[in-house]
PDB file of C-alpha atoms in Angstrom:
ATOM      1  CA  MET A 167       0.000   0.000   0.000  1.00 82.00           C
ATOM      2  CA  PRO A 168       2.806   2.516   0.648  1.00 89.00           C
ATOM      3  CA  LYS A 169       4.136   1.911  -2.883  1.00 92.00           C
ATOM      4  CA  VAL A 170       0.695   2.592  -4.353  1.00 95.00           C
ATOM      5  CA  LEU A 171       0.504   5.925  -2.505  1.00 95.00           C
ATOM      6  CA  ALA A 172       4.039   6.798  -3.584  1.00 95.00           C
ATOM      7  CA  ALA A 173       3.145   5.912  -7.177  1.00 95.00           C
ATOM      8  CA  PHE A 174       0.051   8.126  -7.075  1.00 96.00           C
ATOM      9  CA  PHE A 175       2.105  11.021  -5.659  1.00 96.00           C
ATOM     10  CA  LEU A 176       4.682  10.559  -8.444  1.00 95.00           C
ATOM     11  CA  GLY A 177       1.828  10.570 -10.954  1.00 94.00           C
ATOM     12  CA  VAL A 178       0.572  13.868  -9.564  1.00 95.00           C
ATOM     13  CA  LEU A 179       4.095  15.279  -9.876  1.00 94.00           C
ATOM     14  CA  SER A 180       4.134  14.219 -13.520  1.00 93.00           C
ATOM     15  CA  PHE A 181       1.255  16.640 -14.154  1.00 91.00           C
ATOM     16  CA  PHE A 182       3.419  19.591 -13.156  1.00 92.00           C
ATOM     17  CA  LEU A 183       6.484  18.132 -14.839  1.00 91.00           C
ATOM     18  CA  MET A 184       4.608  17.774 -18.111  1.00 89.00           C
ATOM     19  CA  PHE A 185       3.555  21.406 -18.138  1.00 88.00           C
ATOM     20  CA  LEU A 186       7.012  22.618 -17.131  1.00 90.00           C
ATOM     21  CA  LEU A 187       8.685  20.535 -19.822  1.00 87.00           C
ATOM     22  CA  GLY A 188       6.000  21.297 -22.383  1.00 84.00           C
ATOM     23  CA  GLU A 189       6.187  25.038 -21.960  1.00 86.00           C
ATOM     24  CA  THR A 190       9.978  25.052 -21.988  1.00 88.00           C
ATOM     25  CA  ALA A 191      10.217  22.797 -25.033  1.00 86.00           C
ATOM     26  CA  THR A 192       7.566  24.791 -26.899  1.00 83.00           C
ATOM     27  CA  TYR A 193       9.485  27.976 -26.162  1.00 86.00           C
ATOM     28  CA  TYR A 194      12.723  26.564 -27.586  1.00 88.00           C
ATOM     29  CA  PHE A 195      11.444  24.224 -30.328  1.00 85.00           C
ATOM     30  CA  GLY A 196       8.102  25.729 -31.322  1.00 82.00           C
ATOM     31  CA  ASP A 197       5.405  23.310 -32.402  1.00 76.00           C
ATOM     32  CA  THR A 198       7.797  20.351 -32.361  1.00 82.00           C
ATOM     33  CA  GLY A 199       8.296  20.821 -28.613  1.00 82.00           C
ATOM     34  CA  LEU A 200       5.845  18.024 -27.873  1.00 87.00           C
ATOM     35  CA  ILE A 201       8.284  15.351 -29.038  1.00 89.00           C
ATOM     36  CA  PRO A 202      11.030  16.074 -26.465  1.00 90.00           C
ATOM     37  CA  THR A 203       8.350  16.542 -23.822  1.00 90.00           C
ATOM     38  CA  PHE A 204       6.914  13.092 -24.425  1.00 92.00           C
ATOM     39  CA  ILE A 205      10.369  11.507 -24.580  1.00 93.00           C
ATOM     40  CA  LEU A 206      11.287  13.010 -21.199  1.00 93.00           C
ATOM     41  CA  LEU A 207       7.922  11.985 -19.733  1.00 94.00           C
ATOM     42  CA  ALA A 208       8.481   8.413 -20.898  1.00 96.00           C
ATOM     43  CA  ALA A 209      11.890   8.467 -19.223  1.00 97.00           C
ATOM     44  CA  TYR A 210      10.304   9.827 -16.026  1.00 96.00           C
ATOM     45  CA  PHE A 211       7.652   7.099 -15.920  1.00 97.00           C
ATOM     46  CA  PHE A 212      10.251   4.446 -16.750  1.00 98.00           C
ATOM     47  CA  PHE A 213      12.486   5.551 -13.897  1.00 97.00           C
ATOM     48  CA  CYS A 214       9.612   5.828 -11.405  1.00 96.00           C
ATOM     49  CA  GLN A 215       8.217   2.377 -12.209  1.00 96.00           C
ATOM     50  CA  PHE A 216      11.678   0.817 -12.248  1.00 96.00           C
ATOM     51  CA  ARG A 217      12.364   2.158  -8.767  1.00 96.00           C
ATOM     52  CA  LEU A 218       8.946   1.114  -7.457  1.00 95.00           C
ATOM     53  CA  SER A 219       9.207  -2.438  -8.854  1.00 94.00           C
ATOM     54  CA  ARG A 220      12.888  -3.007  -8.215  1.00 91.00           C
ATOM     55  CA  GLY A 221      13.710  -6.464  -6.912  1.00 89.00           C
ATOM     56  CA  ARG A 222      10.456  -8.112  -8.027  1.00 90.00           C
ATOM     57  CA  ALA A 223      10.855 -10.797 -10.672  1.00 90.00           C
ATOM     58  CA  ASP A 224       7.118 -10.797 -11.394  1.00 91.00           C
ATOM     59  CA  ALA A 225       6.702  -7.018 -11.476  1.00 89.00           C
ATOM     60  CA  LEU A 226       5.084  -6.963 -14.895  1.00 88.00           C
ATOM     61  CA  ARG A 227       2.251  -9.226 -13.739  1.00 89.00           C
ATOM     62  CA  GLN A 228       1.937  -8.415 -10.030  1.00 91.00           C
ATOM     63  CA  ASP A 229       2.458  -4.644  -9.794  1.00 92.00           C
ATOM     64  CA  TRP A 230      -0.699  -3.565 -11.645  1.00 94.00           C
ATOM     65  CA  PRO A 231      -2.023  -1.502  -8.706  1.00 94.00           C
ATOM     66  CA  ILE A 232       1.243   0.422  -8.633  1.00 95.00           C
ATOM     67  CA  MET A 233       1.207   0.945 -12.392  1.00 96.00           C
ATOM     68  CA  LEU A 234      -2.408   2.136 -12.375  1.00 96.00           C
ATOM     69  CA  ALA A 235      -1.725   4.522  -9.505  1.00 96.00           C
ATOM     70  CA  LEU A 236       1.282   5.926 -11.343  1.00 96.00           C
ATOM     71  CA  ASP A 237      -0.707   6.393 -14.559  1.00 96.00           C
ATOM     72  CA  ALA A 238      -3.953   7.606 -12.955  1.00 96.00           C
ATOM     73  CA  VAL A 239      -3.331  11.316 -13.493  1.00 95.00           C
ATOM     74  CA  PRO A 240      -2.137  11.003 -17.111  1.00 95.00           C
ATOM     75  CA  LEU A 241      -5.115   8.761 -17.907  1.00 96.00           C
ATOM     76  CA  LEU A 242      -7.462  11.393 -16.458  1.00 96.00           C
ATOM     77  CA  MET A 243      -5.675  14.039 -18.502  1.00 93.00           C
ATOM     78  CA  VAL A 244      -6.149  12.008 -21.688  1.00 94.00           C
ATOM     79  CA  PHE A 245      -9.827  11.583 -20.816  1.00 95.00           C
ATOM     80  CA  GLY A 246     -10.121  15.361 -20.382  1.00 94.00           C
ATOM     81  CA  ILE A 247      -8.339  15.977 -23.670  1.00 92.00           C
ATOM     82  CA  VAL A 248     -10.731  13.635 -25.477  1.00 94.00           C
ATOM     83  CA  LEU A 249     -13.749  15.376 -23.968  1.00 95.00           C
ATOM     84  CA  ALA A 250     -12.626  18.953 -24.544  1.00 94.00           C
ATOM     85  CA  GLN A 251     -10.526  19.030 -27.721  1.00 90.00           C
ATOM     86  CA  ARG A 252     -10.813  18.323 -31.427  1.00 93.00           C
ATOM     87  CA  TRP A 253      -9.254  15.395 -33.310  1.00 91.00           C
ATOM     88  CA  PRO A 254      -5.900  16.993 -34.259  1.00 89.00           C
ATOM     89  CA  VAL A 255      -5.244  17.895 -30.612  1.00 87.00           C
ATOM     90  CA  ILE A 256      -6.435  14.499 -29.393  1.00 90.00           C
ATOM     91  CA  LEU A 257      -4.110  12.722 -31.792  1.00 90.00           C
ATOM     92  CA  ALA A 258      -1.129  14.964 -31.076  1.00 87.00           C
ATOM     93  CA  GLN A 259      -1.348  15.492 -27.329  1.00 90.00           C
ATOM     94  CA  GLY A 260      -3.652  12.758 -26.042  1.00 91.00           C
ATOM     95  CA  LEU A 261      -2.058   9.897 -27.926  1.00 93.00           C
ATOM     96  CA  GLY A 262       1.444  11.125 -27.149  1.00 91.00           C
ATOM     97  CA  LEU A 263       0.664  11.452 -23.456  1.00 93.00           C
ATOM     98  CA  LEU A 264      -0.966   8.025 -23.363  1.00 94.00           C
ATOM     99  CA  LEU A 265       1.932   6.323 -25.114  1.00 95.00           C
ATOM    100  CA  SER A 266       4.641   8.063 -23.120  1.00 95.00           C
ATOM    101  CA  SER A 267       3.075   7.470 -19.701  1.00 96.00           C
ATOM    102  CA  CYS A 268       1.765   3.927 -20.145  1.00 96.00           C
ATOM    103  CA  GLY A 269       4.651   2.881 -22.365  1.00 97.00           C
ATOM    104  CA  GLY A 270       7.261   4.207 -19.953  1.00 97.00           C
ATOM    105  CA  THR A 271       5.519   2.544 -17.028  1.00 96.00           C
ATOM    106  CA  LEU A 272       5.297  -0.843 -18.742  1.00 96.00           C
ATOM    107  CA  ALA A 273       8.902  -0.601 -19.898  1.00 97.00           C
ATOM    108  CA  GLY A 274      10.021   0.231 -16.352  1.00 97.00           C
ATOM    109  CA  ALA A 275       8.168  -2.771 -14.918  1.00 96.00           C
ATOM    110  CA  PHE A 276       9.626  -5.008 -17.615  1.00 96.00           C
ATOM    111  CA  ALA A 277      13.163  -3.754 -16.956  1.00 96.00           C
ATOM    112  CA  ALA A 278      12.750  -4.218 -13.184  1.00 95.00           C
ATOM    113  CA  SER A 279      11.458  -7.735 -13.757  1.00 94.00           C
ATOM    114  CA  ARG A 280      14.373  -8.620 -16.022  1.00 94.00           C
ATOM    115  CA  ALA A 281      16.904  -7.118 -13.624  1.00 93.00           C
ATOM    116  CA  ALA A 282      15.454  -9.065 -10.696  1.00 93.00           C
ATOM    117  CA  ARG A 283      15.561 -12.315 -12.662  1.00 90.00           C
ATOM    118  CA  ARG A 284      19.124 -11.646 -13.725  1.00 89.00           C
ATOM    119  CA  THR A 285      20.338 -10.973 -10.190  1.00 83.00           C
ATOM    120  CA  GLY A 286      18.348 -13.952  -8.871  1.00 73.00           C
ATOM    121  CA  ALA A 287      20.001 -16.225 -11.446  1.00 58.00           C
ATOM    122  CA  GLN A 288      23.491 -15.039 -10.476  1.00 52.00           C
ATOM    123  CA  ARG A 289      23.052 -15.877  -6.804  1.00 49.00           C
TER     124      ARG A 289
END
């Protein structure tokens, strides 16, 4: 339960991180600023999930509550984007946010699972 709360708190922090990165990248790169923003968000979610699932060989199958708590805020943001925006914005921002958050989270759980299996096999 403490990891689920930590994951939700990290998900809330990603909301502010996304806007900070998005505004900075848009200032420097113009309309193409979404690409570096989503790449950095994917790295953030990867790192968070990797740290939360570290040491668990079955993290990809067993840590779903942690992954859902981490992705709760981005999923709500995508839902809000779908309700409030038009198709070009949904495809550019909503799909990018969905892929970077969920993809980074799944990749982090997979990497933690592989690392735990590798260290368990060496012992």
